[in-house]
Short mmCIF file of C-alpha atoms in Angstrom, two decimals:
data_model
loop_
_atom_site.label_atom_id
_atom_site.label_comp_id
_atom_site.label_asym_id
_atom_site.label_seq_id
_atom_site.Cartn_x
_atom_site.Cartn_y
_atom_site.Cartn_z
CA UNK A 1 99.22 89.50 111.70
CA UNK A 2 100.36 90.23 107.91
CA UNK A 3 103.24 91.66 106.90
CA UNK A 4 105.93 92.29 104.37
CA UNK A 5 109.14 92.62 104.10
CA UNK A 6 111.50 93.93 101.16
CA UNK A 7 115.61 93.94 101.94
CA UNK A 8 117.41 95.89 99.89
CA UNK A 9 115.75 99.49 99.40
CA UNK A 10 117.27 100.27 96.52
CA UNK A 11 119.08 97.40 94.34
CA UNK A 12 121.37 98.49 90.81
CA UNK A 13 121.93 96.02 87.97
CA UNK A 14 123.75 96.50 84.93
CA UNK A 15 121.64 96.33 82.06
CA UNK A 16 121.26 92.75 80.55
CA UNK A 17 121.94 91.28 84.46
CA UNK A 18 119.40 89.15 86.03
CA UNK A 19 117.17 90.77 88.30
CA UNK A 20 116.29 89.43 91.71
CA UNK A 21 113.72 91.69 94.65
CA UNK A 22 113.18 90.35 97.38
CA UNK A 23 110.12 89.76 99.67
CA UNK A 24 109.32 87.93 102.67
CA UNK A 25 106.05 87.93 104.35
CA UNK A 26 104.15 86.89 107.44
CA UNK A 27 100.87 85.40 107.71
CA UNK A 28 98.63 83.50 109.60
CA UNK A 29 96.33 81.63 107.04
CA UNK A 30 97.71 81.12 103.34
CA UNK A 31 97.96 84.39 101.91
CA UNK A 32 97.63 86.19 98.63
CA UNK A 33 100.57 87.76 97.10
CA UNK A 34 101.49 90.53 94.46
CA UNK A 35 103.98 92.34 93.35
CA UNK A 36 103.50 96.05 92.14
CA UNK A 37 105.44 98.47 90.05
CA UNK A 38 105.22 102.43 90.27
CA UNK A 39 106.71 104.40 87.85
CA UNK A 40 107.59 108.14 88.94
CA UNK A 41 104.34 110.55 88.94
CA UNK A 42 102.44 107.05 88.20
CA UNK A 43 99.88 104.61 89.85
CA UNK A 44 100.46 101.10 91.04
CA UNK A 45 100.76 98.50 87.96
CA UNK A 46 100.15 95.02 89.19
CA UNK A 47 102.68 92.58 87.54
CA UNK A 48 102.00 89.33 88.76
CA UNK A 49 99.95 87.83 91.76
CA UNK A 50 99.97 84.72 93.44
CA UNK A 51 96.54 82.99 94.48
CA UNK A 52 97.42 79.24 95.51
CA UNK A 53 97.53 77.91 92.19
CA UNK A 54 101.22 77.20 90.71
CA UNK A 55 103.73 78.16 93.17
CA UNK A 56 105.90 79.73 89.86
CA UNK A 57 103.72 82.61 88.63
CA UNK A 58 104.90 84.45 85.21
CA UNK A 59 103.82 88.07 84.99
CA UNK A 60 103.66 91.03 82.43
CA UNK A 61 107.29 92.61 80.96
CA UNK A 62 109.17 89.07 81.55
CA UNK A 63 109.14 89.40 85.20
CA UNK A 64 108.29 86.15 87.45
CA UNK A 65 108.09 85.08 91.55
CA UNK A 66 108.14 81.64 93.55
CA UNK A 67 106.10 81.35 96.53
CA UNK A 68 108.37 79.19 98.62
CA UNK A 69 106.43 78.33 101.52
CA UNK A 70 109.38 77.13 103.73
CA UNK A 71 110.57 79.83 103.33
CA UNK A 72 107.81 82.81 103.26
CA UNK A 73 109.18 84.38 100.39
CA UNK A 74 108.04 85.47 97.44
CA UNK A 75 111.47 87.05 95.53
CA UNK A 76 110.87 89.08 91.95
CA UNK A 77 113.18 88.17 89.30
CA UNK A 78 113.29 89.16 85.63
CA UNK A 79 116.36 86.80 83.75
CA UNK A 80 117.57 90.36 81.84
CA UNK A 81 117.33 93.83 82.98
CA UNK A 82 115.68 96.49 80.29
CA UNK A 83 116.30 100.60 81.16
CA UNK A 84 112.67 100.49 80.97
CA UNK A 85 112.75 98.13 84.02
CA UNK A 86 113.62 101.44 86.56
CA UNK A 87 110.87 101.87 89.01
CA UNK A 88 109.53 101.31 92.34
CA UNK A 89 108.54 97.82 93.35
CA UNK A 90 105.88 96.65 96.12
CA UNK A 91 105.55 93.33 97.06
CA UNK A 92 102.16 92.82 99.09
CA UNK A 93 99.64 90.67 100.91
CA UNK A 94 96.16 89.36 101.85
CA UNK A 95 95.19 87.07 103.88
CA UNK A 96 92.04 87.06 102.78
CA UNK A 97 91.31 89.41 99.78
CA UNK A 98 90.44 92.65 102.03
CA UNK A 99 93.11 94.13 103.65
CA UNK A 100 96.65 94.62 101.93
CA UNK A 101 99.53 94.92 103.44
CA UNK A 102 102.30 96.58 101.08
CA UNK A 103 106.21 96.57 101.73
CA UNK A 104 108.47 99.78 102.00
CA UNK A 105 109.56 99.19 98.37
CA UNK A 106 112.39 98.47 96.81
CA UNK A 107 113.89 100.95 94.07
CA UNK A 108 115.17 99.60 90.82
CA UNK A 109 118.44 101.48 88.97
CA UNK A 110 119.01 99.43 85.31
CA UNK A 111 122.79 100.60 84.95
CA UNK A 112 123.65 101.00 80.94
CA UNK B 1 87.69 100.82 80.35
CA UNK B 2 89.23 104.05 81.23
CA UNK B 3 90.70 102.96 84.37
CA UNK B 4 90.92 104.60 87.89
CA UNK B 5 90.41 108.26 87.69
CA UNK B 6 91.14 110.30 91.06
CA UNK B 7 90.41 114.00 91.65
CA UNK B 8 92.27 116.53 91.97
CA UNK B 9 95.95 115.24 91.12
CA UNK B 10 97.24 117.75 93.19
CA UNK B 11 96.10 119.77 96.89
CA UNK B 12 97.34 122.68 98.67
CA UNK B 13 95.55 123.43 101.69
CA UNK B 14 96.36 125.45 104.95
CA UNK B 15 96.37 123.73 108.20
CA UNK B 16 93.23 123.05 110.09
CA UNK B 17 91.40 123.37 106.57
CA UNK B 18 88.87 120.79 105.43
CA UNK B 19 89.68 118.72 101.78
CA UNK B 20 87.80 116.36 99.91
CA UNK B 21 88.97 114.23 96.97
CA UNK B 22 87.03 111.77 94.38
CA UNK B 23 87.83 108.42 93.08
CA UNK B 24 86.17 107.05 90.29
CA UNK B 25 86.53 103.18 90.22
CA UNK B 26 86.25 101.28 86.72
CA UNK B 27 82.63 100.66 86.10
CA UNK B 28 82.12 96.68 87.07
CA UNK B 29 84.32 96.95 89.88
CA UNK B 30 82.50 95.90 93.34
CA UNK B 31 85.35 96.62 95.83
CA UNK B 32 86.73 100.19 96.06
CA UNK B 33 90.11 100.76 98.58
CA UNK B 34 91.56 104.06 100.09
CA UNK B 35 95.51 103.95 100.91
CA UNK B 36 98.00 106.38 101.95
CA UNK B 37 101.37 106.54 100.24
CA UNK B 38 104.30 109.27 102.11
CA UNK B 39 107.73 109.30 100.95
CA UNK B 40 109.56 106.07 100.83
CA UNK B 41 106.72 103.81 102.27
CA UNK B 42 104.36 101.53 100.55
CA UNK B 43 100.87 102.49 100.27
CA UNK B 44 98.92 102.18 103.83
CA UNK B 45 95.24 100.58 104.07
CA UNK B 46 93.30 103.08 105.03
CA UNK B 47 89.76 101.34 104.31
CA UNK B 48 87.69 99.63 101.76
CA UNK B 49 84.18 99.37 100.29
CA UNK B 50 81.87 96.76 98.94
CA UNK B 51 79.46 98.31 96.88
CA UNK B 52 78.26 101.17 99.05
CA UNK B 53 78.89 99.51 102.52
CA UNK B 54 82.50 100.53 103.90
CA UNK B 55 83.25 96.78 105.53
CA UNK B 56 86.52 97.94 107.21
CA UNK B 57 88.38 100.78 108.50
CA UNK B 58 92.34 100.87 109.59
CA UNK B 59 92.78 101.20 113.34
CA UNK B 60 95.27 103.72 112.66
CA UNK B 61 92.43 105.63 110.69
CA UNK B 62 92.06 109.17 112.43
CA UNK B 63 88.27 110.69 113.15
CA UNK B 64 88.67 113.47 110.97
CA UNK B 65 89.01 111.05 108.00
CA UNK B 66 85.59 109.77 106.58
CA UNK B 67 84.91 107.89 103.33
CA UNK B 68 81.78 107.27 101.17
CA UNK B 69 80.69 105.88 98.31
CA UNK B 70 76.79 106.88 98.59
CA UNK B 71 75.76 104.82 95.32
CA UNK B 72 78.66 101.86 94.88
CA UNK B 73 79.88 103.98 92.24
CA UNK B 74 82.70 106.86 92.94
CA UNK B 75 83.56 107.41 96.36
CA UNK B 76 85.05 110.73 98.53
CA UNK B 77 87.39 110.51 100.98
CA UNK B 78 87.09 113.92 103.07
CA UNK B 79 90.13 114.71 105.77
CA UNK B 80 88.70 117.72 108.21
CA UNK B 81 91.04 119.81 110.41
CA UNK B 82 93.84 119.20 108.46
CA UNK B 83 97.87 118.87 110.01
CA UNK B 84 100.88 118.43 108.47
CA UNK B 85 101.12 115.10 109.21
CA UNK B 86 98.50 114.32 106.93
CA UNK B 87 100.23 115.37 103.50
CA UNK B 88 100.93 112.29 101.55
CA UNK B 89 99.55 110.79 98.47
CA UNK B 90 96.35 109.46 98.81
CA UNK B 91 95.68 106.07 96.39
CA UNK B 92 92.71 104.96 95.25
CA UNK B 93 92.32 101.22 93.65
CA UNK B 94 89.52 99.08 92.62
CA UNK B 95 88.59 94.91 92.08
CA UNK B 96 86.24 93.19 90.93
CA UNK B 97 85.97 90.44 93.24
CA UNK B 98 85.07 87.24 91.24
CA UNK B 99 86.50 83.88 93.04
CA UNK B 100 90.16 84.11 93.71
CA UNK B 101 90.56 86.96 91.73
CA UNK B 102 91.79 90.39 93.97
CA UNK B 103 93.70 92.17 91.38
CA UNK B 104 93.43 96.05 92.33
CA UNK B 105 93.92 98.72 89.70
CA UNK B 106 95.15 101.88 91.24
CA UNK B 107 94.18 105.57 90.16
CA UNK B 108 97.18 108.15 89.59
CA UNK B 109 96.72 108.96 92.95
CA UNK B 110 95.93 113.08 94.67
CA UNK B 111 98.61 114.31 96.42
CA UNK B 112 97.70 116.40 99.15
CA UNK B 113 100.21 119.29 100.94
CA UNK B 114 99.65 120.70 104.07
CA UNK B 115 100.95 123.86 104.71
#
């Protein structure tokens, strides 16, 4: 069965401090995985997505994840922290491009 | 490409009350998904289309929720006998499904209250 986990339901950084989300998933069969971000009052904007190419995958707004399969985690991080970087983030996954499976989210604060 | 338009943005509707809401997917797209969204969750499969043939449904899908998407185009999602339980936002997302490409792109979103 597919699954995903986020710890840490909310996470604060100070501005300028590297940012790191973090996601674990479950899967039977090599998965897809993205991460998401929702802005208040907004849809889902995909940032970056992993599709078993390169295990580092570079996304929009400077953000990047590592598929670590020894691991079964997928962790978000973005070197500095922008204001603009406060949202909601969902990691999710597909085991085979139909069903998604989305985490409980994890909620960004970017501390000036 | 105007993206994923959903409609209305906003319900009210009284308990036991029938609602129907419209997603319009961008205009290639072949794939066309339903999720739920309540407060502090992650959106919830609720089901999915291929062209005009819904190819799966969530187990925890109730009866009183039915989807279509009669010509592959937009597609309704209509919730009958309304409860409480069902206020949420309801997502809608399209892909266009093209080798290992599954990107969705989500609409705003209707959010439905059940009073």
């Amino acid at each position: 069965a597919q699954s995903v986990t986020q710890l840490g339901s909310h996470v604060s950084v100070s501005e300028g401090a590297l940012v790191l989300l973090r996601c674990n998933y479950s899967s039977s069969v090599p998965p897809y995985l993205f991460w998401y971000v929702q802005y208040p009052n907004q849809g889902l904007q995909l940032l970056l997505k992993y599709t078993s190419a390169a295990t580092l995958v570079k996304g929009i707004n400077g953000f990047e994840a590592e598929f670590k399969k020894s691991e079964t985690s997928f962790h978000l991080t973005k070197p500095s922290a922008h204001m603009s970087d406060a949202a909601e983030y969902f990691c999710a996954v597909s085991e085979y491009g139909n069903q998604f499976y989305f985490g409980t989210g994890t909620s960004l604060t970017v501390i000036p | 490409d105007t993206g994923v338009s959903q409609d209305p943005r906003h319900k009210i509707t009284k308990r036991g009350q029938n609602v129907t809401f419209r997603c319009d997917p961008i205009s290639e797209h072949n794939r066309l998904y339903w999720y739920r969204q309540t407060l502090g969750q992650g959106p919830e499969f609720l089901t999915y289309f291929q062209n005009e043939a819904q190819l799966e449904k969530s187990r925890l899908l109730s009866d009183r929720f039915s989807a279509e998407r009669p010509k592959g185009s937009f597609s309704t999602l209509e919730i009958q006998r309304t409860e409480q339980g069902d206020s949420a936002m309801y997502l809608c997302a399209s892909s266009l499904v093209a080798g290992v490409s599954y990107e969705q792109y989500f609409g705003p979103g209707t959010r439905l209250t059940v009073t």
